[in-house]
PDB file of C-alpha atoms in Angstrom:
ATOM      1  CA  UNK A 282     -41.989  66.795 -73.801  1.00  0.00           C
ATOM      2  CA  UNK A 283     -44.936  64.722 -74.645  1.00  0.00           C
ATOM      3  CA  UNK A 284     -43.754  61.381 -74.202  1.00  0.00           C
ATOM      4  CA  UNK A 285     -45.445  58.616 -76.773  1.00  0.00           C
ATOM      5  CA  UNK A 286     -47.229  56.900 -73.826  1.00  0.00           C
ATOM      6  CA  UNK A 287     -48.857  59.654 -73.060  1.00  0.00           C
ATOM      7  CA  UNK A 288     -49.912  60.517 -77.063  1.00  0.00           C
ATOM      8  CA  UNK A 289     -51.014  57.151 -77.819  1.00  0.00           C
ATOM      9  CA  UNK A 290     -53.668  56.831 -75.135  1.00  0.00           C
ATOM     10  CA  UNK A 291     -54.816  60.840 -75.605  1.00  0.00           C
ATOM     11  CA  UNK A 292     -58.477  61.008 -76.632  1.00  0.00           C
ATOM     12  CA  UNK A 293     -58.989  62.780 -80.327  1.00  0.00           C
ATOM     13  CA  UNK A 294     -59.640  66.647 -80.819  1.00  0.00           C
ATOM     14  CA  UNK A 295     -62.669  66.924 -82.712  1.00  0.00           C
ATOM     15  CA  UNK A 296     -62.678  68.499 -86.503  1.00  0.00           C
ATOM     16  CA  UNK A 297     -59.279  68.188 -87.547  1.00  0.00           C
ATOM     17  CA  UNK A 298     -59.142  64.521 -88.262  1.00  0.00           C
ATOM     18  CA  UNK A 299     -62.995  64.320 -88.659  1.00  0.00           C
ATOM     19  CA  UNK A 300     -62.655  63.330 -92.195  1.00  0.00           C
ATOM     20  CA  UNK A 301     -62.649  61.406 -95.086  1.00  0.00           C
ATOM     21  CA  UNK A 302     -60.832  60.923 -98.106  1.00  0.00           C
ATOM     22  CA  UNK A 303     -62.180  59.705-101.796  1.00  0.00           C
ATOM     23  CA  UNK A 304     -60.657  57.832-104.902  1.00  0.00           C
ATOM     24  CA  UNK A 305     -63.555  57.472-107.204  1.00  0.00           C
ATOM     25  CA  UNK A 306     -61.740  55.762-109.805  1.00  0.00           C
ATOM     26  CA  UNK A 307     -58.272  53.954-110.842  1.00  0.00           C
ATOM     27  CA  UNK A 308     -56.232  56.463-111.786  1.00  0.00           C
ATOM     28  CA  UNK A 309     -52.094  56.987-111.809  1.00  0.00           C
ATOM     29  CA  UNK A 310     -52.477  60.628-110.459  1.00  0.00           C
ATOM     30  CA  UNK A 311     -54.412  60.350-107.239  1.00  0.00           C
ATOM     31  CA  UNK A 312     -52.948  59.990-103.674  1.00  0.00           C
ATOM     32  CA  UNK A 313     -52.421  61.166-101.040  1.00  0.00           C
ATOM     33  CA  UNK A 314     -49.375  61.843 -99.547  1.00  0.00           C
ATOM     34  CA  UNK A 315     -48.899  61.608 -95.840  1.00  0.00           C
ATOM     35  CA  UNK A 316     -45.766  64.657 -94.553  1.00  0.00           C
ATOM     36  CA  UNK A 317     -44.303  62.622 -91.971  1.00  0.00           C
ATOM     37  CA  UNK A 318     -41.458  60.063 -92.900  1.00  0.00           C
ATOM     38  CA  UNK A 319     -39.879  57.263 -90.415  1.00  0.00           C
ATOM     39  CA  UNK A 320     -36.667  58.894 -88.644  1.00  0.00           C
ATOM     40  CA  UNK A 321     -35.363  55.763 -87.378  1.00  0.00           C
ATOM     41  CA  UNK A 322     -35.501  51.902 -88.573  1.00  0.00           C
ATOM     42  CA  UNK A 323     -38.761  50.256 -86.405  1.00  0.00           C
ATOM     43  CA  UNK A 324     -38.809  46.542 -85.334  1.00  0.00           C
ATOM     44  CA  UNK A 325     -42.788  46.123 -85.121  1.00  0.00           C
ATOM     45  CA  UNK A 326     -45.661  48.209 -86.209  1.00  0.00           C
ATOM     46  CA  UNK A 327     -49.686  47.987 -86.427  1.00  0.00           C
ATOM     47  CA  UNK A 328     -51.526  49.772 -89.197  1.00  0.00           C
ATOM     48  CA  UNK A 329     -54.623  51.008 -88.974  1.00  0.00           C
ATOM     49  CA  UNK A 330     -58.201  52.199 -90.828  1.00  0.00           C
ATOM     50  CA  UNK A 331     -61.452  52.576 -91.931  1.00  0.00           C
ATOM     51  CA  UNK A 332     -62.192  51.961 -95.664  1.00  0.00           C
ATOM     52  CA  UNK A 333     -65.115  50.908 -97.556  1.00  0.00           C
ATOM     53  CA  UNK A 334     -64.058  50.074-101.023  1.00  0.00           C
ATOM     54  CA  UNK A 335     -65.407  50.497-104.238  1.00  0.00           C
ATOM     55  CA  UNK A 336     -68.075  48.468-106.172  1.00  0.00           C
ATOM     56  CA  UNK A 337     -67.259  45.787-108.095  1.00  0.00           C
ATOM     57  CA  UNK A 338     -63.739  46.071-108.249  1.00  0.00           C
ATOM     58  CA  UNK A 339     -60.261  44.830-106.495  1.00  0.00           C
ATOM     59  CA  UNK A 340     -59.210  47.054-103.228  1.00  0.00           C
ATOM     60  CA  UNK A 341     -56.050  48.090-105.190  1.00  0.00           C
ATOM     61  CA  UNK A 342     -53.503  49.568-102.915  1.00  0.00           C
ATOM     62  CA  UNK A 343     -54.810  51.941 -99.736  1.00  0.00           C
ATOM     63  CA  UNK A 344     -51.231  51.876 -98.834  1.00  0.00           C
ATOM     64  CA  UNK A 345     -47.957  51.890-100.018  1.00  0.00           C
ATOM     65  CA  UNK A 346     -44.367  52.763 -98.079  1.00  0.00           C
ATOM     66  CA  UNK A 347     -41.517  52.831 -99.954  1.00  0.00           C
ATOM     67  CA  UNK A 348     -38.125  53.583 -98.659  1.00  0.00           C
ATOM     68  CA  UNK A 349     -34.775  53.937-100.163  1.00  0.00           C
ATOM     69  CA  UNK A 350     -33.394  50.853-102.169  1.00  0.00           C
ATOM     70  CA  UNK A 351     -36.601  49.027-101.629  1.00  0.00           C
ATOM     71  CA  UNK A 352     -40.268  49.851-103.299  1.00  0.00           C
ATOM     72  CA  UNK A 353     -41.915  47.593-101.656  1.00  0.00           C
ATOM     73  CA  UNK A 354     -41.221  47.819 -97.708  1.00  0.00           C
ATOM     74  CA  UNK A 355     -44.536  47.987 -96.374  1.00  0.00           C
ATOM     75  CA  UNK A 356     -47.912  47.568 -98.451  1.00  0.00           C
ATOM     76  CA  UNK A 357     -51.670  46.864 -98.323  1.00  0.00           C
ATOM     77  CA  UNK A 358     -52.435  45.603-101.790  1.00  0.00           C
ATOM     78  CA  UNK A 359     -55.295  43.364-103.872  1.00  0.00           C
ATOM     79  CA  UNK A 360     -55.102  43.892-107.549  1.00  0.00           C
ATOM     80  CA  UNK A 361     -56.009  41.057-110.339  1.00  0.00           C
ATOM     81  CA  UNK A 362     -57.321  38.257-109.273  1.00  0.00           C
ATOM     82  CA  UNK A 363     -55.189  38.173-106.160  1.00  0.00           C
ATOM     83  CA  UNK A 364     -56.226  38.437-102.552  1.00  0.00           C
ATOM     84  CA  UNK A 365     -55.653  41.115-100.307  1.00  0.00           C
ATOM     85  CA  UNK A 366     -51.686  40.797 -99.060  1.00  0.00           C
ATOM     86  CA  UNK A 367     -49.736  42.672 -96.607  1.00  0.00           C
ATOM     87  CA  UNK A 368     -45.879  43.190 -98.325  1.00  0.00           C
ATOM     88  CA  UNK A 369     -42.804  44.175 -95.323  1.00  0.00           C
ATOM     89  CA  UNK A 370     -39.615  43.931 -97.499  1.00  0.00           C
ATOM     90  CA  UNK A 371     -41.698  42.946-100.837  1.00  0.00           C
ATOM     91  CA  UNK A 372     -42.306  39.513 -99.318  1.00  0.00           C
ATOM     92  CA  UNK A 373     -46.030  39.189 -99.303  1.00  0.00           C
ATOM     93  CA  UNK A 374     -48.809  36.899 -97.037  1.00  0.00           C
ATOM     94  CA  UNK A 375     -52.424  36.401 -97.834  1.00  0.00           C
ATOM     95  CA  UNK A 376     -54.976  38.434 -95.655  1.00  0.00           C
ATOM     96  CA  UNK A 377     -58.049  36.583 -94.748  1.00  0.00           C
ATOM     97  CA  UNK A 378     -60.090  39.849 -95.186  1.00  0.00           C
ATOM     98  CA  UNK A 379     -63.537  40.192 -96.869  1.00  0.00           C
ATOM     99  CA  UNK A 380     -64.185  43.651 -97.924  1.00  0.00           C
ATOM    100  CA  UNK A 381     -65.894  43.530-101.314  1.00  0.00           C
ATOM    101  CA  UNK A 382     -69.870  44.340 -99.583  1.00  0.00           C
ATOM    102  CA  UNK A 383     -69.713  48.398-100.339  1.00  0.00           C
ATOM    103  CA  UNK A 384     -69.844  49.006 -96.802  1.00  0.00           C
ATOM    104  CA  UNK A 385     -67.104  50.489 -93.892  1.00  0.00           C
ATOM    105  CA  UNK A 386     -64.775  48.387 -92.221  1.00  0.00           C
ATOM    106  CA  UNK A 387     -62.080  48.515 -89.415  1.00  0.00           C
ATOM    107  CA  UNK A 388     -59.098  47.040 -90.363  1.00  0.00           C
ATOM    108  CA  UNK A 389     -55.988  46.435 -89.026  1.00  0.00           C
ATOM    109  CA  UNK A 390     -52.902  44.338 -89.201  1.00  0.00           C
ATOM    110  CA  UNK A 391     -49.397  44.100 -87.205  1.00  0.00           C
ATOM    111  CA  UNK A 392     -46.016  43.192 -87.663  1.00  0.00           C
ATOM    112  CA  UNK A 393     -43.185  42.215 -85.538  1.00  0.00           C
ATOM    113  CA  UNK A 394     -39.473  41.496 -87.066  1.00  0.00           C
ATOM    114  CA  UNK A 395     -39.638  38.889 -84.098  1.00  0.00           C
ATOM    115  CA  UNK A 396     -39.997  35.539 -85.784  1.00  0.00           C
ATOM    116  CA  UNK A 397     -41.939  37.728 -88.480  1.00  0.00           C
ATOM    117  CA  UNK A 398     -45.755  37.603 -86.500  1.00  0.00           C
ATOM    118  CA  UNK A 399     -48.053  39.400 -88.274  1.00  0.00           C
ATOM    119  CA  UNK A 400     -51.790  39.362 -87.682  1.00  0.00           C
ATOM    120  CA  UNK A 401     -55.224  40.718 -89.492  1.00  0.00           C
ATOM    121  CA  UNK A 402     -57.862  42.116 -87.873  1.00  0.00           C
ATOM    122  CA  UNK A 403     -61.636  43.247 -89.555  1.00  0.00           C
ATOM    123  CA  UNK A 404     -63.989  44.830 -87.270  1.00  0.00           C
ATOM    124  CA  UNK A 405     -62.352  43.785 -84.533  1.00  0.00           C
ATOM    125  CA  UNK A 406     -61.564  40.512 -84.632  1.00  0.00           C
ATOM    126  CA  UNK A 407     -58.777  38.484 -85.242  1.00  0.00           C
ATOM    127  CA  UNK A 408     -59.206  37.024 -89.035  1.00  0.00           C
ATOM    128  CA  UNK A 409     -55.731  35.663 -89.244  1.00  0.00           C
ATOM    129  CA  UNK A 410     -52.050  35.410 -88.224  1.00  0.00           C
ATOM    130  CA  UNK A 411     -48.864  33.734 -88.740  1.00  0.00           C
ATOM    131  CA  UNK A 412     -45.324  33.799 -88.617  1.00  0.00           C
ATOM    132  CA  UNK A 413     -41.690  34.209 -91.387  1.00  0.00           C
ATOM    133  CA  UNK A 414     -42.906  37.518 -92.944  1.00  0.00           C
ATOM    134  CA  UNK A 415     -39.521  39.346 -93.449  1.00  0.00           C
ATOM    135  CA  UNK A 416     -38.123  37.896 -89.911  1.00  0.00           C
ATOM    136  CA  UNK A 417     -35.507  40.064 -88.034  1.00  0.00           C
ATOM    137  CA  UNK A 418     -35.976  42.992 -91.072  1.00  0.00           C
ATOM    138  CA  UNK A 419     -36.478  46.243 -89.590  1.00  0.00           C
ATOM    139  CA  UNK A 420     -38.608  48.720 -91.797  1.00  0.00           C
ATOM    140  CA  UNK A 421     -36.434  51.172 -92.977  1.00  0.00           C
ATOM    141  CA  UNK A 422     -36.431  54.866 -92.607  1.00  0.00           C
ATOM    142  CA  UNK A 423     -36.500  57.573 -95.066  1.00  0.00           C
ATOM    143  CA  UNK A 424     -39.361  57.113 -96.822  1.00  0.00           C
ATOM    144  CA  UNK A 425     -42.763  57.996 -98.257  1.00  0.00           C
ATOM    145  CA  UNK A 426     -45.718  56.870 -96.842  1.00  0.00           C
ATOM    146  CA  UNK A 427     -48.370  56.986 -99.850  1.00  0.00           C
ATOM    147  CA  UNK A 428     -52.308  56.425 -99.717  1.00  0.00           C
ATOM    148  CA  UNK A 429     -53.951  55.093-103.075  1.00  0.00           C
ATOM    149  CA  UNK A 430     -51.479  53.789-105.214  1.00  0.00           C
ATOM    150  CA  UNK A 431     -48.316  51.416-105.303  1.00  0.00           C
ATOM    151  CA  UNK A 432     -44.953  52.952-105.863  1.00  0.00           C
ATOM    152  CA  UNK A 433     -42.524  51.394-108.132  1.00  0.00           C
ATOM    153  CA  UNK A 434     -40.048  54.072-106.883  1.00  0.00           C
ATOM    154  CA  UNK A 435     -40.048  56.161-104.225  1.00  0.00           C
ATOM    155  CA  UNK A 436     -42.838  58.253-104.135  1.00  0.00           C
ATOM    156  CA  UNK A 437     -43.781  57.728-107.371  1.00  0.00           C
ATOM    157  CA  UNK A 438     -44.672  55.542-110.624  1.00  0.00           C
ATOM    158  CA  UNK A 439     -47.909  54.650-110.249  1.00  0.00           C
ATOM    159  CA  UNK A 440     -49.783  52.071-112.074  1.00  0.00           C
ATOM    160  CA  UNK A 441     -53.916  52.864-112.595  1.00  0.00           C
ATOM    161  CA  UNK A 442     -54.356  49.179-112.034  1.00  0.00           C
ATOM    162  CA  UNK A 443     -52.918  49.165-108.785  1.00  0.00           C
ATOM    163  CA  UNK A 444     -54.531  52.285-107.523  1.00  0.00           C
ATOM    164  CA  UNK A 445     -57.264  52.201-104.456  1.00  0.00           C
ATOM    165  CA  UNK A 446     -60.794  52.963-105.603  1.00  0.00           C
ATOM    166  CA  UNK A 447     -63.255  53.813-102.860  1.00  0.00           C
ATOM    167  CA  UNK A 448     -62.649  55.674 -99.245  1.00  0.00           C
ATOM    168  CA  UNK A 449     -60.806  55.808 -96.529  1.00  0.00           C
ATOM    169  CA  UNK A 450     -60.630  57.522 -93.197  1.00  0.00           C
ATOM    170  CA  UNK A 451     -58.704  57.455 -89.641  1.00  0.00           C
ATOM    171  CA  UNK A 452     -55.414  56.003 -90.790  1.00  0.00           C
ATOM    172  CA  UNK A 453     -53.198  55.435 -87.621  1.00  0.00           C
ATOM    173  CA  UNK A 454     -49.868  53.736 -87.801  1.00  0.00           C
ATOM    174  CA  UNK A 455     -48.000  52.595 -84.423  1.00  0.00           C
ATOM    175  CA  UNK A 456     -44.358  51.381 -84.004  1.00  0.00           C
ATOM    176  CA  UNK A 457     -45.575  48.318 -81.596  1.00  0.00           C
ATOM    177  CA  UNK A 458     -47.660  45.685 -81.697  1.00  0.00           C
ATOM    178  CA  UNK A 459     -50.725  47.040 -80.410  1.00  0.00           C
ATOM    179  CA  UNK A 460     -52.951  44.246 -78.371  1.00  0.00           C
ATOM    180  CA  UNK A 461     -56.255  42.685 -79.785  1.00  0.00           C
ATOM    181  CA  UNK A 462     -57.909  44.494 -77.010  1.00  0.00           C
ATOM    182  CA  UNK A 463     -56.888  48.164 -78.178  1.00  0.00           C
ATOM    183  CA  UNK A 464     -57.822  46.828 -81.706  1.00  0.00           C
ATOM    184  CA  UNK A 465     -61.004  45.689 -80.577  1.00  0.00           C
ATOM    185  CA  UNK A 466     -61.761  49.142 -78.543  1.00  0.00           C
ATOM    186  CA  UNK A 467     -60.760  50.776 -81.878  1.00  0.00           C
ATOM    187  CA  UNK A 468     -63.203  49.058 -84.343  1.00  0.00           C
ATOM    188  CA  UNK A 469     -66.214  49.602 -81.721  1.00  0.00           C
ATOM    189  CA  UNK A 470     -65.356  53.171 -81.049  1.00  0.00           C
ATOM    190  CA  UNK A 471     -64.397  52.824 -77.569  1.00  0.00           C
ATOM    191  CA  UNK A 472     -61.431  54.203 -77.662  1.00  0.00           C
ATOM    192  CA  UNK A 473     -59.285  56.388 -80.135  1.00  0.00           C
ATOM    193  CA  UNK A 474     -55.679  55.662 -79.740  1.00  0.00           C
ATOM    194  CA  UNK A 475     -53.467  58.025 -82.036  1.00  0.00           C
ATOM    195  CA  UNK A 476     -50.771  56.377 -83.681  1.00  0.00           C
ATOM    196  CA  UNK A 477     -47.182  57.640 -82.969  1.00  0.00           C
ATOM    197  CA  UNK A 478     -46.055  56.998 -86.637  1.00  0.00           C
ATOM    198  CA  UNK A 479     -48.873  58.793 -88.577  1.00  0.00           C
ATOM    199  CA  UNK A 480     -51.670  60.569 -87.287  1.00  0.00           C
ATOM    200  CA  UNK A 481     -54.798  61.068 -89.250  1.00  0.00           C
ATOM    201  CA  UNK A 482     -55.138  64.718 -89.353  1.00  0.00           C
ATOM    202  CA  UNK A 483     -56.145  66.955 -92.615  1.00  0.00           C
ATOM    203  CA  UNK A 484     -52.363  69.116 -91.832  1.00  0.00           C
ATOM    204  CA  UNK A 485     -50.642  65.264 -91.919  1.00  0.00           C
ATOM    205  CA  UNK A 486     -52.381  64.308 -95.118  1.00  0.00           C
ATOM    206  CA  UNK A 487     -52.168  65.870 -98.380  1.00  0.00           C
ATOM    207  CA  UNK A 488     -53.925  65.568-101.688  1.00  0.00           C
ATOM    208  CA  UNK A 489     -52.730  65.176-105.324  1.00  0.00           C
ATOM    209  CA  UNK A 490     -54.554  64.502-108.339  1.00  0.00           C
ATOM    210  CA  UNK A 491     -58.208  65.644-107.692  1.00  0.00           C
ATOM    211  CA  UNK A 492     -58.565  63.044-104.409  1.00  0.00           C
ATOM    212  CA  UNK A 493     -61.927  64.536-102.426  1.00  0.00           C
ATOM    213  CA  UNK A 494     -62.653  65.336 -98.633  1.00  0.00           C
ATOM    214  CA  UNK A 495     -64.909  65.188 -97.178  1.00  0.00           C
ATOM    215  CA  UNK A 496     -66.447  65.567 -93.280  1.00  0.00           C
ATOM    216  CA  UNK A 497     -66.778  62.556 -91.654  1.00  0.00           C
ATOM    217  CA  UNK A 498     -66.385  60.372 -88.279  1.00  0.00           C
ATOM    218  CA  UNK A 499     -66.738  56.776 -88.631  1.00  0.00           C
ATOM    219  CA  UNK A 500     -67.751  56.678 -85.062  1.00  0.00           C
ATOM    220  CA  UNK A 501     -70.736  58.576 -85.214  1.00  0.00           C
TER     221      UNK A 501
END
């Protein structure tokens, strides 16, 4: 067997994850759902992607997971006036993240129950970090990993002002911390590291609601 050393460092087949996915506008009926769950609680995890986001408008949510008995366990969210905040265990901290130009961006953040260390990353570099975000809370297992809209239960009950407008590809999601030196190699296309929690891949990722894909590498 495959061990996740081993998977996590493999280089990308071409085609099958060679894509994007569109939300032109805020809707309660467009997502996409991604197959896999978590089968075990996790103590740290780094999330992953490329998005450019629409004109105009707040982000809304490119990522929601909710898991049994809690809604809000792990989200990407800017809706209102608010700024962009990453939610583990619906406690929320600011991200230091400017997306609002129309164009593609790397991001990523991470999380550690440890002391509750979370960092942001754009393009590469380190925008922000800090510490008490849901310390010594494991994410919980069971649930559904959504892309495009908040879930006020799981896997469902979506609110159009919530919802993501714009595009996103090459979602990855690890179980560890993964160093500002993979994240770095990731934004600049030197490396593609596959995450071992979800793997962008068109069989991993379906589409509801009239959501559009498209062909597309944000490497090349």
């Amino acid at each position: 067997m495959t061990g996740l050393k081993v998977c996590a460092s493999r280089k990308k087949p071409k085609g099958a994850d060679a894509f994007q996915i569109s939300f032109p506008m805020r809707t309660n009926y467009m997502y996409g759902r991604v197959k896999r769950t978590l089968l075990q609680e996790i103590f740290a995890l780094t999330l992953c992607l490329w998005m450019k986001a629409g004109a105009g408008t707040s982000l809304g949510t490119p990522f929601s997971y909710s898991a049994p008995g809690q809604a809000n366990e792990l989200m990407l969210i800017e809706w209102g006036n608010n700024p962009i905040e990453l939610l583990v265990n619906d406690k929320a901290v600011t991200l230091p993240l400017s997306l609002g130009d129309g164009k593609w961006h790397h991001v990523c953040v991470t999380w550690s129950t440890r002391d509750g260390q979370w960092e942001a990353y754009q393009d590469g570099v380190q925008r922000g970090s800090g510490i008490n975000l849901s310390s010594w809370h494991p994410i919980k297992p069971g649930g559904v990993f959504i892309l495009g809209q908040e879930q006020d239960t799981l896997g469902g009950r979506f609110d159009a002002t919530q919802s993501f407008v714009g595009e996103m590809s090459d979602l990855h999601m690890w179980s560890h911390v993964l160093s500002a030196t993979d994240i770095y190699s990731l934004a600049s296309c030197g490396s593609h590291l596959i995450g071992d929690v979800i793997a962008w891949s068109d069989t991993e990722v379906e589409l509801h609601g009239g959501v559009a894909r498209y062909p597309f590498d944000p490497c090349h």
